[in-house]
Short mmCIF file of C-alpha atoms in Angstrom, two decimals:
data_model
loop_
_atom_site.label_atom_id
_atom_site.label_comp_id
_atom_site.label_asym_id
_atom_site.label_seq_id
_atom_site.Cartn_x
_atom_site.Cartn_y
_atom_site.Cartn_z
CA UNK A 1 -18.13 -12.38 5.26
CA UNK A 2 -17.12 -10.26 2.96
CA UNK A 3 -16.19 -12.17 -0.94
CA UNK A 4 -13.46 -11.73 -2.83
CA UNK A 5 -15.61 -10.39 -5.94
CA UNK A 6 -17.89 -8.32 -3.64
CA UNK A 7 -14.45 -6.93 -2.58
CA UNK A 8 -13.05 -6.06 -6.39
CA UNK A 9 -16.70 -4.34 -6.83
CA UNK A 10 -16.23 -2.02 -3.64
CA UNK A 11 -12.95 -1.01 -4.81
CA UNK A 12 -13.11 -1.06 -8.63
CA UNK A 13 -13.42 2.06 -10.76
CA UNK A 14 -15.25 5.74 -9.83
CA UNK A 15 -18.59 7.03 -7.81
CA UNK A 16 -19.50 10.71 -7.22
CA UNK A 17 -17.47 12.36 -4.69
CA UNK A 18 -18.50 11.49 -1.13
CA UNK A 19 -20.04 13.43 1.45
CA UNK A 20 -17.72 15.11 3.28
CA UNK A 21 -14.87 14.72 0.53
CA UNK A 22 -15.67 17.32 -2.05
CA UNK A 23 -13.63 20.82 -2.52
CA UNK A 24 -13.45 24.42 -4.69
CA UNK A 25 -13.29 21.92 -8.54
CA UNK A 26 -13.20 25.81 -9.82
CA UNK A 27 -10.18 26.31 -7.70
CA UNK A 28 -8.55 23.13 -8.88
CA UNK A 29 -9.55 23.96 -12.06
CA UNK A 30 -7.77 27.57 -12.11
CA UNK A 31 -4.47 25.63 -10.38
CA UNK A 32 -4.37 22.97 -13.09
CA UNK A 33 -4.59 25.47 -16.00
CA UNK A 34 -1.59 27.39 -14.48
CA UNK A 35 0.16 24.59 -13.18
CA UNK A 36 0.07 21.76 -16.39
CA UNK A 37 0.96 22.07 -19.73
CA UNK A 38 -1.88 20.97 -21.94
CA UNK A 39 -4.34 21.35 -19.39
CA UNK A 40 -8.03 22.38 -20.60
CA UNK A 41 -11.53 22.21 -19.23
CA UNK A 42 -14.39 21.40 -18.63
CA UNK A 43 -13.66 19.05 -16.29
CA UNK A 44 -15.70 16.60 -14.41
CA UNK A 45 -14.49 14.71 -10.54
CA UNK A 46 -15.18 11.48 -9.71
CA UNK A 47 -13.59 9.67 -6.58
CA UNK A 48 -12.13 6.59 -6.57
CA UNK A 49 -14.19 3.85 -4.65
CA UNK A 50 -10.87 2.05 -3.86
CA UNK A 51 -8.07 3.81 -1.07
CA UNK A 52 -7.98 3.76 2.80
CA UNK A 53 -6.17 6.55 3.62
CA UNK A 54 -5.82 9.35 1.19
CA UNK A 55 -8.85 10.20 -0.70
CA UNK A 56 -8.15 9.63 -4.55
CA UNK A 57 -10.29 11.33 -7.59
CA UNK A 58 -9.87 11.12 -11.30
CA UNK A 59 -10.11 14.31 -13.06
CA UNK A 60 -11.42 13.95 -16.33
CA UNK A 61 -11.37 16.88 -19.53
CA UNK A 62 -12.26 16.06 -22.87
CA UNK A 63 -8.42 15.44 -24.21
CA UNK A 64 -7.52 13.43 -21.03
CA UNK A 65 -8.00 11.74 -17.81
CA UNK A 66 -5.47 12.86 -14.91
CA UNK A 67 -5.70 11.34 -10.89
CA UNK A 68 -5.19 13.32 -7.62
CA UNK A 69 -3.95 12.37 -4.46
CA UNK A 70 -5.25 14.81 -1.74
CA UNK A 71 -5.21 14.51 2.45
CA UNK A 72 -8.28 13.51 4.20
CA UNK A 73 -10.43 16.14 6.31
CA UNK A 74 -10.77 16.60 9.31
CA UNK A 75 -7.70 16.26 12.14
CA UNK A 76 -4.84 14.46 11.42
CA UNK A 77 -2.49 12.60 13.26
CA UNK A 78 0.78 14.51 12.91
CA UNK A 79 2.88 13.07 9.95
CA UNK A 80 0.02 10.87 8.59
CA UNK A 81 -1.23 11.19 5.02
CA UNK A 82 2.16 12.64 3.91
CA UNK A 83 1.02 13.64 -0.09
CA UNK A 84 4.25 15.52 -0.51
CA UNK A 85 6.28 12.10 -0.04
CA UNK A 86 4.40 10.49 -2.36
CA UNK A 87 4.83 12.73 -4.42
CA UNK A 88 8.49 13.49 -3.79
CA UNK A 89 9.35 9.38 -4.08
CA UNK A 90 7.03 8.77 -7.46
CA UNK A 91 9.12 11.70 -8.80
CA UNK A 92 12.37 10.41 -8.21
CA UNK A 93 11.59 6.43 -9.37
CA UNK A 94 10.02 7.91 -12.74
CA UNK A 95 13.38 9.50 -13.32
CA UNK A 96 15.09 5.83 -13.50
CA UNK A 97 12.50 4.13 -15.32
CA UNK A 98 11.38 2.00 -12.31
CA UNK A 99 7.15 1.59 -12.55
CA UNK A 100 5.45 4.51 -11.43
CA UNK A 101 2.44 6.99 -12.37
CA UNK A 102 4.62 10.20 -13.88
CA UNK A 103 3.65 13.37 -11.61
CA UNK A 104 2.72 16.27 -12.93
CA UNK A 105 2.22 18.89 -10.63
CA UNK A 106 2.04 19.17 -6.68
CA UNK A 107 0.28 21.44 -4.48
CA UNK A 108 1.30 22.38 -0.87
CA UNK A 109 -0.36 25.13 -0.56
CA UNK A 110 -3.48 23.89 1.73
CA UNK A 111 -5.75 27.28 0.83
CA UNK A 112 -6.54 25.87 -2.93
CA UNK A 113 -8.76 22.72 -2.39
CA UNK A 114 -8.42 22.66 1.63
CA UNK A 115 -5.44 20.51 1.82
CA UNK A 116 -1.72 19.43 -0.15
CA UNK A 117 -2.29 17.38 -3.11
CA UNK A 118 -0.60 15.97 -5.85
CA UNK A 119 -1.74 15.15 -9.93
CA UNK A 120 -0.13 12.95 -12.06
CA UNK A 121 -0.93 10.93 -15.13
CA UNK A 122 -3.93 8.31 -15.22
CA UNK A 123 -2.13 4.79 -15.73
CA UNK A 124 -4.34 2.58 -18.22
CA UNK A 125 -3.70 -1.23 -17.31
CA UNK A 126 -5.02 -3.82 -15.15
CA UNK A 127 -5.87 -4.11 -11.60
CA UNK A 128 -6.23 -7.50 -10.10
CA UNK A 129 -7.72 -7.33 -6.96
CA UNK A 130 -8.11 -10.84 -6.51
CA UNK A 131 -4.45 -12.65 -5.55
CA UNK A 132 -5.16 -15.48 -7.50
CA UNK A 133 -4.95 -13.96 -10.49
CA UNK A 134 -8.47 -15.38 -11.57
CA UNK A 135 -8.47 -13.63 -15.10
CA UNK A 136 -5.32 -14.75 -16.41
CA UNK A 137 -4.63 -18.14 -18.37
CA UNK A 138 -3.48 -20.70 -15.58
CA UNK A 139 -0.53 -21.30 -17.94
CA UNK A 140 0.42 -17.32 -17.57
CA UNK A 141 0.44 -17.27 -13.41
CA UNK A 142 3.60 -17.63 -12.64
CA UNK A 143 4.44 -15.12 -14.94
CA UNK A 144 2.81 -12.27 -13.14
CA UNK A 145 3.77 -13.52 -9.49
CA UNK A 146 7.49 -13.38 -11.50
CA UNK A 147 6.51 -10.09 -12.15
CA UNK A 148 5.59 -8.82 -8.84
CA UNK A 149 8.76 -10.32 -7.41
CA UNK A 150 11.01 -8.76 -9.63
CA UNK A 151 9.63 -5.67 -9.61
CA UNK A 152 10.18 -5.64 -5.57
CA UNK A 153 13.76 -6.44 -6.15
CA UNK A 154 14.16 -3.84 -8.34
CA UNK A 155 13.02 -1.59 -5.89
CA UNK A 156 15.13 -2.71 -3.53
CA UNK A 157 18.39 -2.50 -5.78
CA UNK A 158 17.77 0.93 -6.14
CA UNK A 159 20.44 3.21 -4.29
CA UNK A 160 18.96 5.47 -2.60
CA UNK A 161 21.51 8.09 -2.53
CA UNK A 162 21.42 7.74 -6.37
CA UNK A 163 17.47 9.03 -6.84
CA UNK A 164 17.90 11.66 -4.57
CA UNK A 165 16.49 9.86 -1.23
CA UNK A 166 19.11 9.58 1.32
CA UNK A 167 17.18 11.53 3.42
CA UNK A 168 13.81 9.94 2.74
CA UNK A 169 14.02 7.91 6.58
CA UNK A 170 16.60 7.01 8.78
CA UNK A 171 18.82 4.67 8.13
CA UNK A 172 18.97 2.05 10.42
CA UNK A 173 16.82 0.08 13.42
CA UNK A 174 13.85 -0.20 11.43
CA UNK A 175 12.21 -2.61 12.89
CA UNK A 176 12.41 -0.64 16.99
CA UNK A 177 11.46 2.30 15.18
CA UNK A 178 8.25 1.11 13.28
CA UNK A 179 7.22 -1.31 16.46
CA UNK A 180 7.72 1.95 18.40
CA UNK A 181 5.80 4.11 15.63
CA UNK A 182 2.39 1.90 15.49
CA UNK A 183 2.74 0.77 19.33
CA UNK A 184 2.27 4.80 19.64
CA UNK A 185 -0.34 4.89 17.24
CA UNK A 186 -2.58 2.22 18.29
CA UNK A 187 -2.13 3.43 22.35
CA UNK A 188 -3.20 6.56 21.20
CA UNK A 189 -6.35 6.15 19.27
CA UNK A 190 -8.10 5.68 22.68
CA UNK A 191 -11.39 5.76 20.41
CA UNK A 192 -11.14 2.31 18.68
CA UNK A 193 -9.52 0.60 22.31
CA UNK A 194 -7.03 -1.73 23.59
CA UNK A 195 -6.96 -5.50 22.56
CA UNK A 196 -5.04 -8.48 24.85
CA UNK A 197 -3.52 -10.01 21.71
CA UNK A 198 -1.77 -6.73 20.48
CA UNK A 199 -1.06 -6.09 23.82
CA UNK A 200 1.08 -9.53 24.28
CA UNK A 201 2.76 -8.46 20.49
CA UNK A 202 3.94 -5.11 21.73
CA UNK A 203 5.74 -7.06 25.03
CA UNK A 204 6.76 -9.47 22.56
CA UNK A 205 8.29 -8.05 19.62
CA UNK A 206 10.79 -5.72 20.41
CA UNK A 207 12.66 -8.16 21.89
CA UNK A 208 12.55 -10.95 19.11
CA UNK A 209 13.47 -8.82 16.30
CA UNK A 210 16.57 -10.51 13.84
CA UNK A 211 20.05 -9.68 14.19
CA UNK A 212 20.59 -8.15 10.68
CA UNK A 213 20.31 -4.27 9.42
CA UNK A 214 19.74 -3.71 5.96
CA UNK A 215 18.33 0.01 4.81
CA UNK A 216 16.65 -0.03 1.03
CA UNK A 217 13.66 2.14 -0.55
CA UNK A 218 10.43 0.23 0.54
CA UNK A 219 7.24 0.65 -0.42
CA UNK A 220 5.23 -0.27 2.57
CA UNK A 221 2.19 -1.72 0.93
CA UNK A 222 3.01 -3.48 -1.61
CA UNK A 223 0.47 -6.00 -3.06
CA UNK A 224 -1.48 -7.27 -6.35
CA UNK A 225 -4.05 -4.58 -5.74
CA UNK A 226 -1.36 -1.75 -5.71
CA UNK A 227 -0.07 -2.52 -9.40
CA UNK A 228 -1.09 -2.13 -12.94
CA UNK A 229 -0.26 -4.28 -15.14
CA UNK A 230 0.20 -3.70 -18.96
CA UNK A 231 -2.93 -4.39 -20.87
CA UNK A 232 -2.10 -7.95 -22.17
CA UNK A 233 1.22 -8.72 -20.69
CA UNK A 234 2.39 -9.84 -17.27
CA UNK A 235 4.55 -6.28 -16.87
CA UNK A 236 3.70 -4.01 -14.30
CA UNK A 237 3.80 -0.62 -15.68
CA UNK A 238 2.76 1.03 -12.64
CA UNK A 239 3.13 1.23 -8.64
CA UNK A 240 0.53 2.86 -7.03
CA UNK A 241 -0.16 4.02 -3.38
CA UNK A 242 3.31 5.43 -1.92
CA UNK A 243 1.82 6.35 1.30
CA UNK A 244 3.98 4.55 3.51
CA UNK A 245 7.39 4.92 1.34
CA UNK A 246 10.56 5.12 3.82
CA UNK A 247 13.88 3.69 3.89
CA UNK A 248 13.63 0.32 5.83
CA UNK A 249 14.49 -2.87 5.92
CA UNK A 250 14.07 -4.80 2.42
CA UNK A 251 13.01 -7.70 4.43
CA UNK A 252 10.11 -5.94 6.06
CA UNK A 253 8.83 -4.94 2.89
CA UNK A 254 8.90 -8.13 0.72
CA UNK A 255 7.69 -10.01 3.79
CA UNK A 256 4.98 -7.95 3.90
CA UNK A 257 4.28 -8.54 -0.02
CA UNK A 258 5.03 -12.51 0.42
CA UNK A 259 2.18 -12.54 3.72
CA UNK A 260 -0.74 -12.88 1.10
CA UNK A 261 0.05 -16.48 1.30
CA UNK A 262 -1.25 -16.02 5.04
CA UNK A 263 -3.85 -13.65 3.91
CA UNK A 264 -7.55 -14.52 4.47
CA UNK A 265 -8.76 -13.25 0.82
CA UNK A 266 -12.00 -11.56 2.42
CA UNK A 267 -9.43 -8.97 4.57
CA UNK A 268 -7.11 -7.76 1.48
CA UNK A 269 -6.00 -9.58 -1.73
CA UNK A 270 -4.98 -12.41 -0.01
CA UNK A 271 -4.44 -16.58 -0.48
CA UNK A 272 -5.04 -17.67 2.82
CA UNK A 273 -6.34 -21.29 3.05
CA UNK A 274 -5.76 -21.50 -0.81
CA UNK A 275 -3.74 -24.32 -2.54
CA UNK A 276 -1.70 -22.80 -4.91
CA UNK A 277 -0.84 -25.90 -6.87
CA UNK A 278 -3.87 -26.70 -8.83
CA UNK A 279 -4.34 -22.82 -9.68
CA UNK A 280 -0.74 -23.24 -10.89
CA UNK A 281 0.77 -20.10 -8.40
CA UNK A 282 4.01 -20.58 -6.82
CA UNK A 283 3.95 -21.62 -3.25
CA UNK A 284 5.26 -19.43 -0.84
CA UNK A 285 8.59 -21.23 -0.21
CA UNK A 286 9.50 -20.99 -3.92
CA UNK A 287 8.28 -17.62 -4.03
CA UNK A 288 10.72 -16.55 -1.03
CA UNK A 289 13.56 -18.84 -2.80
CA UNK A 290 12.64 -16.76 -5.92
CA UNK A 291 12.88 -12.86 -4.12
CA UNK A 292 16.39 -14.41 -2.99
CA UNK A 293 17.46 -15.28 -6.02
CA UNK A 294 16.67 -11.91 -7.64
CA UNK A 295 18.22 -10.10 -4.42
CA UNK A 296 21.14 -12.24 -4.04
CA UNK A 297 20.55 -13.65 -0.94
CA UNK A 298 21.40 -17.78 0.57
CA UNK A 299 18.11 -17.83 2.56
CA UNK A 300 15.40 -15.32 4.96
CA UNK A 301 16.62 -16.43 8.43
CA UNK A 302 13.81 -15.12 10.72
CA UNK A 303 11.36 -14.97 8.21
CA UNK A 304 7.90 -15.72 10.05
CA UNK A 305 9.21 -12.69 12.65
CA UNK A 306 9.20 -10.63 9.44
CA UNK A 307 5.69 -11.96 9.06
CA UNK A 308 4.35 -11.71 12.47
CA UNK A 309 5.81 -7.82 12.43
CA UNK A 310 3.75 -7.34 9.25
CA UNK A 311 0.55 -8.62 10.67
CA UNK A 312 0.75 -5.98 13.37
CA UNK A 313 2.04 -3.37 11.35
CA UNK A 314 -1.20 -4.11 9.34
CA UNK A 315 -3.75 -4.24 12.30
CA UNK A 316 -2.13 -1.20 13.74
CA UNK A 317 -3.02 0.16 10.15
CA UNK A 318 -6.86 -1.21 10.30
CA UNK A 319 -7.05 0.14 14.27
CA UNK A 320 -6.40 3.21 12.90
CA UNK A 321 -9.29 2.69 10.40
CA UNK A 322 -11.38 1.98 13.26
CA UNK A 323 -10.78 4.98 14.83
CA UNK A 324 -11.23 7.02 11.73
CA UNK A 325 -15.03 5.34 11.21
CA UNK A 326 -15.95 5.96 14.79
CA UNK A 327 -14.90 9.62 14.70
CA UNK A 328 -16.60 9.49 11.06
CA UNK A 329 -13.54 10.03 9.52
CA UNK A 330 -13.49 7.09 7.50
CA UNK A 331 -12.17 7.96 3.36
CA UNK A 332 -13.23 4.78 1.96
CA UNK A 333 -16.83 3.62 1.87
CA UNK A 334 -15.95 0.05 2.69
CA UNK A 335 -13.52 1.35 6.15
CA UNK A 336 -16.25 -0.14 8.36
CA UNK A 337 -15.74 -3.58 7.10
CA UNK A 338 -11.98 -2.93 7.36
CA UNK A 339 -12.50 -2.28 11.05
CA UNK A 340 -14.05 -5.31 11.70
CA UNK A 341 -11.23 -7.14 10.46
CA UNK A 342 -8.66 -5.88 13.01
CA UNK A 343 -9.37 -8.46 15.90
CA UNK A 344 -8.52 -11.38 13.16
CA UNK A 345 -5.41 -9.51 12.06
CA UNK A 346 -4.09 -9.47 15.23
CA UNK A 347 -4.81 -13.51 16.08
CA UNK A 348 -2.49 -13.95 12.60
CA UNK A 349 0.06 -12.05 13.45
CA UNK A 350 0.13 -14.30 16.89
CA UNK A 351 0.21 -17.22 14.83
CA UNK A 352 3.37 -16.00 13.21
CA UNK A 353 4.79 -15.42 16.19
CA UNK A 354 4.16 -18.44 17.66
CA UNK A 355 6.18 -20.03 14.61
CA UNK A 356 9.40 -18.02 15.89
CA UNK A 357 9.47 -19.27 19.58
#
């Protein structure tokens, strides 16, 4: 089993770039001095250890340190890895202040480095990538947990007519669409195979999903390990990985953020079989009471079908991991050990349903 500090090793800071992962740096090089101001070489590329799905480098000169986003090789499932939405959705929070990395340039022209990318600025802050929050002062938890909730709300509140994102998804039936979306993802990836338990959740949840229809800006994955926070304060001064951005349900998406109470901590930054009362963390029905309270809302009715959804949202996410290691695919030098966690994500998000019936 896989720790939780073995975990914040395999994902913290840079390597060299991979095997399979590197591209033209002199091309890059030539697109960054015409593309961004202040831009000067030499320049050296490192890759990220951290990131499942779209392969992330920092590109260092002497004055600064900048990050791209690029597409993974090899095929691609059509519409996966979308760089131009991240980049298109981090450009049009920045403009109202909310949390994001700014963006400086974007490429779609798949000739210069061998696929789309995106640069923007290098955020300098923290990372926790442990959900308990083991670094910071007990008496400063609930502080950054505030922090993370607010911050979702925020998102939330955000009109998204008024950034320029009306047509970022469709409006409406979230919840048939993305059931339909990773139902057709995980039947198709015949190379990682069929499990009974996802199976039985497919049958299951279309017809169990909550009679309410809300459409907000959601972030798709958003957890401790996604966010920097300022230096020395519990402020998060930056949201990272936009991947799976849409319009959706606001319910979906902070369910999927409040689920790392259900969260073994060896899968993703999780507090699964954790107390949260000695390590002075908010338990999760305080922490739902607390997303309400920022949102305006009385209560969650059907909130463990909101969890159950995100558990298979999330091993239709690691069967697609699976898939990519078998065809030797994977980005991220940990994606085997991801794999191996699918079966488990799957039993929780049975559990979850089992708390709905």
């Amino acid at each position: 089993m896989t720790s939780r500090t073995a975990s914040a090793e395999d994902n913290l800071g840079t390597t060299a770039v991979r095997p399979g992962f590197g591209f033209d740096e002199a091309a890059l090089a030539r697109w960054m001095q015409q593309n961004l101001e202040g831009f000067a070489g030499p320049m050296q590329v490192r890759q990220f250890k951290g990131g499942q799905s779209n392969p992330t480098f920092q590109v260092k000169t002497p004055a600064r340190s900048y990050v791209l986003r690029r597409k993974p090789p090899g095929p691609l499932a059509r519409g996966a890895h979308a760089v131009d939405r991240e980049a298109r959705v981090i450009a049009a929070l920045g403009k109202v202040g909310f949390p994001v990395a700014r963006l400086l340039g974007f490429c779609g022209d798949p000739d210069v480095i061998g696929s789309e990318f995106f640069v923007m600025e290098m955020v300098e802050g923290r990372i926790f990538w442990d959900a308990r929050f083991p670094e910071v002062p007990q008496a400063e938890r609930p502080a950054y947990f505030s922090a993370m909730n607010a911050t979702l709300a925020r998102l939330h509140a955000i009109d998204p007519a008024d950034v320029g994102l009306s047509d970022y998804g469709r409006p409406g039936n979230y919840f048939q669409r993305q059931i339909g979306l990773w139902t057709k993802s995980y039947l198709a990836d015949t190379d990682a195979g069929r499990n009974p338990g996802m199976d039985r959740l497919i049958a299951w949840l279309p017809d169990a999903i909550p009679d309410s229809d809300e459409t907000a800006i959601i972030h798709g994955d958003f957890r401790c390990d996604n966010l920097i926070f300022h230096p020395v304060e519990p402020r998060i001064i930056a949201v990272l990985d936009w991947e799976l951005s849409t319009l959706g349900h606001p319910l979906a998406d902070f369910a999927y953020h409040a689920m790392m109470y259900r969260m073994p901590p060896d899968i993703v930054a999780g507090l699964g079989g954790t107390d949260p009362v000695p390590l002075n963390i908010p338990a999760e029905r305080a922490y739902v009471a607390e997303y309400c309270a920022n949102t305006g809302r009385d209560g969650i009715e059907g909130y463990d079908f909101y969890i159950a959804f995100n558990f298979f949202r999330m091993a239709a996410i690691f069967h697609g991991i699976k898939g990519r290691v078998i065809r030797g695919q994977a980005v991220s030098a940990h994606s085997e050990a991801r794999a191996a966690q699918f079966e488990r994500l799957v039993r929780l998000a049975e559990q979850a349903a089992e708390e709905c019936v």
